[in-house]
Structures are given as structure tokens and as C-alpha cells.
Coordinates of C-alpha atoms in Angstrom, one line a residue:
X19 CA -46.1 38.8 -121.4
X20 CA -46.5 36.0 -124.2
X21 CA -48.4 36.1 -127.3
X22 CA -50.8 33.5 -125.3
X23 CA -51.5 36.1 -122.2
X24 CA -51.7 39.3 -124.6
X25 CA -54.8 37.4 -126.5
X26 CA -56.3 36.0 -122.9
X27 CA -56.1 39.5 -121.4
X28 CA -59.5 40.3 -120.1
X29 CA -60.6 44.2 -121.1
X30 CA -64.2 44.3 -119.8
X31 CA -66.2 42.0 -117.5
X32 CA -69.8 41.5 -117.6
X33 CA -70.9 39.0 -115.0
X34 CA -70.4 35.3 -117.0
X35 CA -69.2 37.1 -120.0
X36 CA -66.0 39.0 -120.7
X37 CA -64.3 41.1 -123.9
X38 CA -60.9 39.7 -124.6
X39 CA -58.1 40.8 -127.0
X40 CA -58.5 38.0 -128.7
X41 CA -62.4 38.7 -129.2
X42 CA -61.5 41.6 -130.7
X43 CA -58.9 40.5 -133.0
X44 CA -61.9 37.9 -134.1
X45 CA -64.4 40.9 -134.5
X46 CA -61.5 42.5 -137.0
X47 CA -61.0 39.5 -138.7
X48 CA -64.5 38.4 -139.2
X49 CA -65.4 41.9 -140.7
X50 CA -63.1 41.6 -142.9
X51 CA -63.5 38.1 -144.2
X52 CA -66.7 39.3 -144.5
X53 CA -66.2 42.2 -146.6
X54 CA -63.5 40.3 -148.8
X55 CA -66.3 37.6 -149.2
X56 CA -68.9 40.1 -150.1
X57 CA -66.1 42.2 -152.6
X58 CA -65.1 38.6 -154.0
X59 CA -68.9 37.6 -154.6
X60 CA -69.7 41.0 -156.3
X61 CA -66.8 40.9 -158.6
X62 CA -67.8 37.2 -159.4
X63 CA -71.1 38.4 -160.0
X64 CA -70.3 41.3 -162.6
X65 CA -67.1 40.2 -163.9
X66 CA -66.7 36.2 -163.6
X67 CA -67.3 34.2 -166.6
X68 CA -69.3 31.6 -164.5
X69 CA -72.0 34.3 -164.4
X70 CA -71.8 35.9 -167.8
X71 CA -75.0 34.9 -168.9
X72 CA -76.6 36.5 -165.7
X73 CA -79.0 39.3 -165.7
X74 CA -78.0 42.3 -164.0
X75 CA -80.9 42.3 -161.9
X76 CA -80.3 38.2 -161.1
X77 CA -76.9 39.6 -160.2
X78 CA -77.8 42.2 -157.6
X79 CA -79.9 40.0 -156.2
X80 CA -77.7 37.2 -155.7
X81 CA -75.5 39.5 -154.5
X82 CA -78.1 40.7 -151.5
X83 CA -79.1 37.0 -150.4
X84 CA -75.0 36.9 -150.3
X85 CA -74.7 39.9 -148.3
X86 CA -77.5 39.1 -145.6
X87 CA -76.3 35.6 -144.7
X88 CA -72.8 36.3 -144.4
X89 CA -73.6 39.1 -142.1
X90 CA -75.6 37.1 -140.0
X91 CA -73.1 34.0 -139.9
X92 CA -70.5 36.8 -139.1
X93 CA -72.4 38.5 -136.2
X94 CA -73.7 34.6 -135.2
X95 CA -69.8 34.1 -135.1
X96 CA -68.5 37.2 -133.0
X97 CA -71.7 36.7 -130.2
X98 CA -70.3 33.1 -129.7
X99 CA -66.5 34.8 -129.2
X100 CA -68.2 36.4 -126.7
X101 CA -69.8 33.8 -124.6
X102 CA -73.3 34.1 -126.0
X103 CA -74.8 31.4 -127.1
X104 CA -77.5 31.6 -130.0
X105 CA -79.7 28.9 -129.1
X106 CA -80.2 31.1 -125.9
X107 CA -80.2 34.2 -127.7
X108 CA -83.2 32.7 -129.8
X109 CA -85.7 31.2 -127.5
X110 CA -85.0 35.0 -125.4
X111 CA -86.1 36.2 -128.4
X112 CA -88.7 34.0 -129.4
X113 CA -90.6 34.7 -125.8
X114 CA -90.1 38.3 -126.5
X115 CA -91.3 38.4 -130.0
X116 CA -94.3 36.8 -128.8
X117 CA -95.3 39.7 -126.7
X118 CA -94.7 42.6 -129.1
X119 CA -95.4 39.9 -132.4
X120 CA -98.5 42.3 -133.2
X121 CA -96.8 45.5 -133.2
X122 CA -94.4 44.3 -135.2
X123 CA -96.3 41.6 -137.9
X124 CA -95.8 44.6 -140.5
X125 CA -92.1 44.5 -140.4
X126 CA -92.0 40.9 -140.3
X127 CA -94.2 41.1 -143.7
X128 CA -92.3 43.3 -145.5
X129 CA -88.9 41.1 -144.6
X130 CA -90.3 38.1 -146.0
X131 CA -91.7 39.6 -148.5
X132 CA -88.3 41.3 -149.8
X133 CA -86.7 37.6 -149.5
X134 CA -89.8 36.6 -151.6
X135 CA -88.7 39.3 -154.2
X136 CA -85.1 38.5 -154.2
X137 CA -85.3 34.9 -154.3
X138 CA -88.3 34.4 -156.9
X139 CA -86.5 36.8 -159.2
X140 CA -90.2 37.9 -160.7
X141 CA -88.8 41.9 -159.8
X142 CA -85.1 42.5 -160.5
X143 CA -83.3 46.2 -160.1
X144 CA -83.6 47.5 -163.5
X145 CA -87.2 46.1 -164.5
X146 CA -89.7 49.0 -165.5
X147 CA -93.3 48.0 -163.3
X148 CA -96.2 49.4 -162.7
X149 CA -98.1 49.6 -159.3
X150 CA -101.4 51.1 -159.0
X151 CA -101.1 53.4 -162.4
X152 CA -97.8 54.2 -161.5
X153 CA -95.1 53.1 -163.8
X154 CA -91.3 53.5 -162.9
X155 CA -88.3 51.4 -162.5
X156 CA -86.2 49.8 -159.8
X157 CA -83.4 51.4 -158.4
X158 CA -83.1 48.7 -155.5
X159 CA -84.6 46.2 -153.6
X160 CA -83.8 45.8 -149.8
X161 CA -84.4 43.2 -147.6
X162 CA -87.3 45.7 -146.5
X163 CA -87.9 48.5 -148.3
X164 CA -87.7 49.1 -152.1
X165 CA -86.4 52.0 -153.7
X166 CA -88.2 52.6 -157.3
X167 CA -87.6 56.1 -159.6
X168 CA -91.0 57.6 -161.5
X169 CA -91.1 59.0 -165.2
X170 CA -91.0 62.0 -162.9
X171 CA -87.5 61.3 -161.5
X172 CA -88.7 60.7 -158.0
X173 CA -87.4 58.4 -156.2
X174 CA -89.8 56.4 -154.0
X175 CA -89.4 54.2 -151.0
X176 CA -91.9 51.5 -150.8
X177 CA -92.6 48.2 -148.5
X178 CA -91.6 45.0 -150.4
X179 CA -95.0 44.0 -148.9
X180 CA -96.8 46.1 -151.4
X181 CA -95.5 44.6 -154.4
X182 CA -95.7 41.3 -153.1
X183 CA -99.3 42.0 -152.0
X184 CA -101.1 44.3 -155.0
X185 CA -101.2 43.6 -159.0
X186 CA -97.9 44.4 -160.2
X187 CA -97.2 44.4 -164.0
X188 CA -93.4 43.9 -165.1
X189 CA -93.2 45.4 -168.6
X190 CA -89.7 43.9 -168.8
X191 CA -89.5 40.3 -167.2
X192 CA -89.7 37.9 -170.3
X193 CA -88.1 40.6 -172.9
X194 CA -86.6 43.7 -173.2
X195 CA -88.5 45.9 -175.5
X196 CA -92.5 45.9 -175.5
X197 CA -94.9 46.5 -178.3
X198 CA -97.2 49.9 -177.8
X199 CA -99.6 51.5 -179.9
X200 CA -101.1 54.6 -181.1
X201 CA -104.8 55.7 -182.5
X202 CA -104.9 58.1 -185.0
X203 CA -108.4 59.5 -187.0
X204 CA -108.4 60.8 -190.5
X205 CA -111.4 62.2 -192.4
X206 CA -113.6 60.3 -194.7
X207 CA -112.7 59.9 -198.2
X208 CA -108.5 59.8 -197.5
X209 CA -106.3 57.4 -199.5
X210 CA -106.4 54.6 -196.7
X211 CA -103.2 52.9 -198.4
X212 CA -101.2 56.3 -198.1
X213 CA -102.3 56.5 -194.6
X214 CA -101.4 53.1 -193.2
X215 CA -97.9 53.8 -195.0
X216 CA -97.5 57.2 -193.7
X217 CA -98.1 55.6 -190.1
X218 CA -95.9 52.9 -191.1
X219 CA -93.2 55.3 -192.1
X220 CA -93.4 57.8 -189.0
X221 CA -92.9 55.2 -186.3
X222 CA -90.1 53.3 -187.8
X223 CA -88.1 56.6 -188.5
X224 CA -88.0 57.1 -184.6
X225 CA -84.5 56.5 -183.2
X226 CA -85.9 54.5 -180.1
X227 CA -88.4 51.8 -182.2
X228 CA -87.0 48.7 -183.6
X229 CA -87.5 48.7 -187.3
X230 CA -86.3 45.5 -187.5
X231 CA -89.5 44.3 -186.2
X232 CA -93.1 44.3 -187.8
X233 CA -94.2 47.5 -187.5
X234 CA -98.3 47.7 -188.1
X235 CA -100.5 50.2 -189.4
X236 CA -104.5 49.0 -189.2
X237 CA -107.6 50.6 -190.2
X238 CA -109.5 49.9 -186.6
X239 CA -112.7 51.6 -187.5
X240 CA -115.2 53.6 -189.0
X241 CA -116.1 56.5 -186.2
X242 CA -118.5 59.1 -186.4
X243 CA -116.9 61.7 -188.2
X244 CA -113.1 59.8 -188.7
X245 CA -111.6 56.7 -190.3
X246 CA -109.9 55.3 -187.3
X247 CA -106.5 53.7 -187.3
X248 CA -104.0 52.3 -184.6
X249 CA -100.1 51.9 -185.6
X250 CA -98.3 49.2 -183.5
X251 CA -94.5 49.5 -183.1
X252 CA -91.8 47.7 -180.6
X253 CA -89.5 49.6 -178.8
X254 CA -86.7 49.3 -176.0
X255 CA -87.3 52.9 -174.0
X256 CA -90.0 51.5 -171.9
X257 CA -89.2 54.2 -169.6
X258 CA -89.4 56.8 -171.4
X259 CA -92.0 55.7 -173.7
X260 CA -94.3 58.6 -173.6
X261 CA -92.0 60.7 -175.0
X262 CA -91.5 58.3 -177.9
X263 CA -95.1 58.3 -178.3
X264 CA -94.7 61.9 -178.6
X265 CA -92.6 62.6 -181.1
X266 CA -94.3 60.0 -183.5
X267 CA -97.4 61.7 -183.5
X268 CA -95.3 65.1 -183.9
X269 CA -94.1 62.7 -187.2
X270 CA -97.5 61.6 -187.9
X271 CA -98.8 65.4 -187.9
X272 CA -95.8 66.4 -190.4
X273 CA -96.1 63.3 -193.0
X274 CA -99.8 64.5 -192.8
X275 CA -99.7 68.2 -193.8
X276 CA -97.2 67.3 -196.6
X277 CA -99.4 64.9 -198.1
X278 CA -102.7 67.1 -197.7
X279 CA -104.9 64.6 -195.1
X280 CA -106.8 65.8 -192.7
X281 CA -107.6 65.2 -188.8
X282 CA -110.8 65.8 -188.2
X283 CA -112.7 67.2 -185.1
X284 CA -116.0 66.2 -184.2
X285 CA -118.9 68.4 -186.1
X286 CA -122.4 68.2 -184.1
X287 CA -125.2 69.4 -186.6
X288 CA -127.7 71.9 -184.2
X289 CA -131.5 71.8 -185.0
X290 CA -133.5 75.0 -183.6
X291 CA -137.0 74.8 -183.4
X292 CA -139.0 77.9 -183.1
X293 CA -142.6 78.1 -181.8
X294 CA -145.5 80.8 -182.4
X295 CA -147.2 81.6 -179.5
X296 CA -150.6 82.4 -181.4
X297 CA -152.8 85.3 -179.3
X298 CA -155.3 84.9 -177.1
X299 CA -158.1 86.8 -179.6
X300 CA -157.0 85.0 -182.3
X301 CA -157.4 81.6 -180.7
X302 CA -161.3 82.5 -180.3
X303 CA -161.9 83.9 -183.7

């Protein structure tokens, strides 16, 4: 048999349509264009110089969009091979979709919605958010579903819908490191100088704040039984911020003892009243 016959050579039959050799040399071949084209892209994306100046995030996204349009040229590709035309394929589909569109309007929202995320760039992998209290970061974003890890190290799966739909706060989209603060009573009559540098001093000695930056110390109030202060400080470990928050006031509590001031609780002064009950006879007399 020639070369010509071997491709032609029919394998299955299916009324109008058929499975050929040659449609299955073109399935082989379009898979793996398709993952050359995807390894190419990816390596273009991390490594190229075009894209140096990309975020990671930007990256992964790009990458996605990539991924998903390829695959559907490439299966677009192979159902023509076959004999099936798209523009058939589509208005089946269309009437069907039609009939079960309610059932299925959720999956349709969270679709869009994940190309919404992955085209507006507003949410990249990496990005610390927080959703409804919640804060954690981005492990992934699919083109339905988005995986996101807690400062409990649980990994969630949630509907791109939901951070498309609610409030969603992105501690990290303009910069990488965020300024937090911390409030802080001492008693009344402490050196408020010595204070606001002991504050100063504490949070700039942590590992994970940015001393570079203008670390502040302010003397917010008077209170009822403290002189209130906040120290503000930048840091990079929005994560894990918490625990930086922690060992600053572990600081704070150390610089404090050495140098003799005070934290004071709250002191409630108690007033009894007592009453006589006077007797009976002695009321008449």
C-alpha cells in the first residue's frame, strides 16, 4: 500500500463521518504543537527578556488566556479533521444551551468571571486579598474556580464569581509592602519623648519592617486611665503580618520594663452606700 492509502485508510465509520489514519496522525500532531506552543509561551513568559519587566502574576495569567485558546483552536482543528463542522456544532449547542441555560447560568458566571479576573489583571497569583474578613493569598486562578491559601494554611477553592461579585481588598496590587499600625497605652505622667522613641525603636529592629521607610510613633490620645499611642511601620510580610505584629509588641513590652514605664489596666473606683433602716417604734417617738 502507498503512503497515500495508509493515511486514507478508514478505521471506524460513523454514518457521514469516519476516523482515518491520517486523523489520527493530525490529533498527535496538534497535541503536540499545542503543548510545544504552550512550553514555548511559558518559558517566554518567565525567562524571555521581552517580558522581564512582567509581574509574576501578569505572567501566569497571560500564560492561562494562552493556554485556553490554543486548546480550543486545537480541539476546533481535530473536530473539523473529523468531518464536524463548528458552525453546526454551535447552533446544536446554542438550541441546547437554551433549554438547560438556567441550570447552568452559575457556571456560565463563574467562567466569565475568571476571564474577567485574568484579563483585567486587578487579582494576580501571588496577591494577598481579603474577602469577607478573610485574608489569604492566591495560589491560582482557573478559568472557573480559584484556589486561595489562609494565614491558616488552608487551601480554599472558590467561584471566580465571588471575587468578581463581593468587596474584595488587594493589599498588594499598586505596591509590595503595606503600612500597618499598632496602639499601645502607657500611664499618666511617662516621659512621652522616651515613649514615642522606644516605639520607634521596637518596630524598626524587626527583621520583616522596612526601616528605610518613615517609621511613626504618635501620641493619639488622652484615655481614661492611659496616654494612648499608635506606631506606624511598613513592611513586606503581608501574609504573615500578624505575627510581625507580634513580636513588636513582645519588643515593645521589653524596651518597656527596662526603662521602668508602665501599661496600665483600667481601675473603676466602687462607691457603697449603706442605708439604716430606722425601727418602727422609733419612727413614732
Amino acid at each position: 500500500m502507498s503512503t497515500q492509502e495508509i493515511l486514507n485508510y478508514e478505521l471506524l465509520g460513523f454514518g457521514e463521518y469516519s476516523v482515518k489514519v491520517s486523523s489520527i496522525l493530525f490529533v498527535l500532531l496538534a497535541y503536540l504543537l499545542t503543548r510545544l506552543a504552550l512550553v514555548l509561551i511559558r518559558k517566554s513568559l518567565y525567562k524571555g527578556r521581552l517580558f522581564r519587566r512582567v509581574q509574576e502574576g501578569q505572567a501566569i495569567a497571560y500564560y492561562q488566556i494562552c493556554k485556553y485558546v490554543l486548546i480550543v483552536i486545537a480541539i476546533s482543528l481535530v473536530l473539523e479533521s473529523f468531518g464536524i463542522k463548528i458552525t453546526f456544532l454551535l447552533a446544536g449547542s446554542a438550541a441546547l444551551l437554551v433549554g438547560v441555560g438556567l441550570g447552568l447560568q452559575q457556571l456560565f458566571n463563574d467562567l466569565v468571571s475568571g476571564f474577567i479576573i485574568l484579563t483585567e489583571h486587578t487579582i494576580k497569583v501571588g496577591d494577598i486579598i481579603e474577602i469577607e474578613g478573610l485574608v489569604a493569598k492566591v495560589r491560582e486562578i482557573g478559568l472557573r474556580t480559584s484556589k486561595i491559601e489562609t494565614r491558616g494554611d488552608i487551601i480554599m477553592i472558590i467561584p471566580n464569581s465571588k471575587i468578581v461579585n463581593e468587596s474584595v481588598t488587594n493589599w498588594s496590587h499598586n505596591k509590595k509592602e503595606a503600612r500597618f499600625s499598632l496602639n499601645v497605652g502607657v500611664a499618666y505622667g511617662s516621659n512621652v519623648d522616651l515613649v514615642a522613641e522606644l516605639l520607634r525603636e521596637a518596630a524598626n529592629e524587626h527583621k520583616d519592617v522596612d526601616s528605610t521607610r518613615n517609621t511613626t510613633a504618635r501620641f493619639s490620645d488622652f484615655g481614661e486611665s492611659a496616654l494612648l499611642f499608635e506606631v506606624l511601620f511598613w513592611s513586606e510580610n503581608l501574609f504573615r503580618i500578624e505575627d510581625v505584629k507580634s513580636d513588636i509588641r513582645m519588643q515593645i513590652n521589653r524596651k518597656f520594663l527596662d526603662n521602668k514605664i508602665q501599661i496600665p489596666f483600667p481601675q473603676r473606683d466602687l462607691h457603697l452606700r449603706t442605708t439604716v433602716e430606722v425601727p418602727v417604734s422609733d419612727r413614732r417617738t
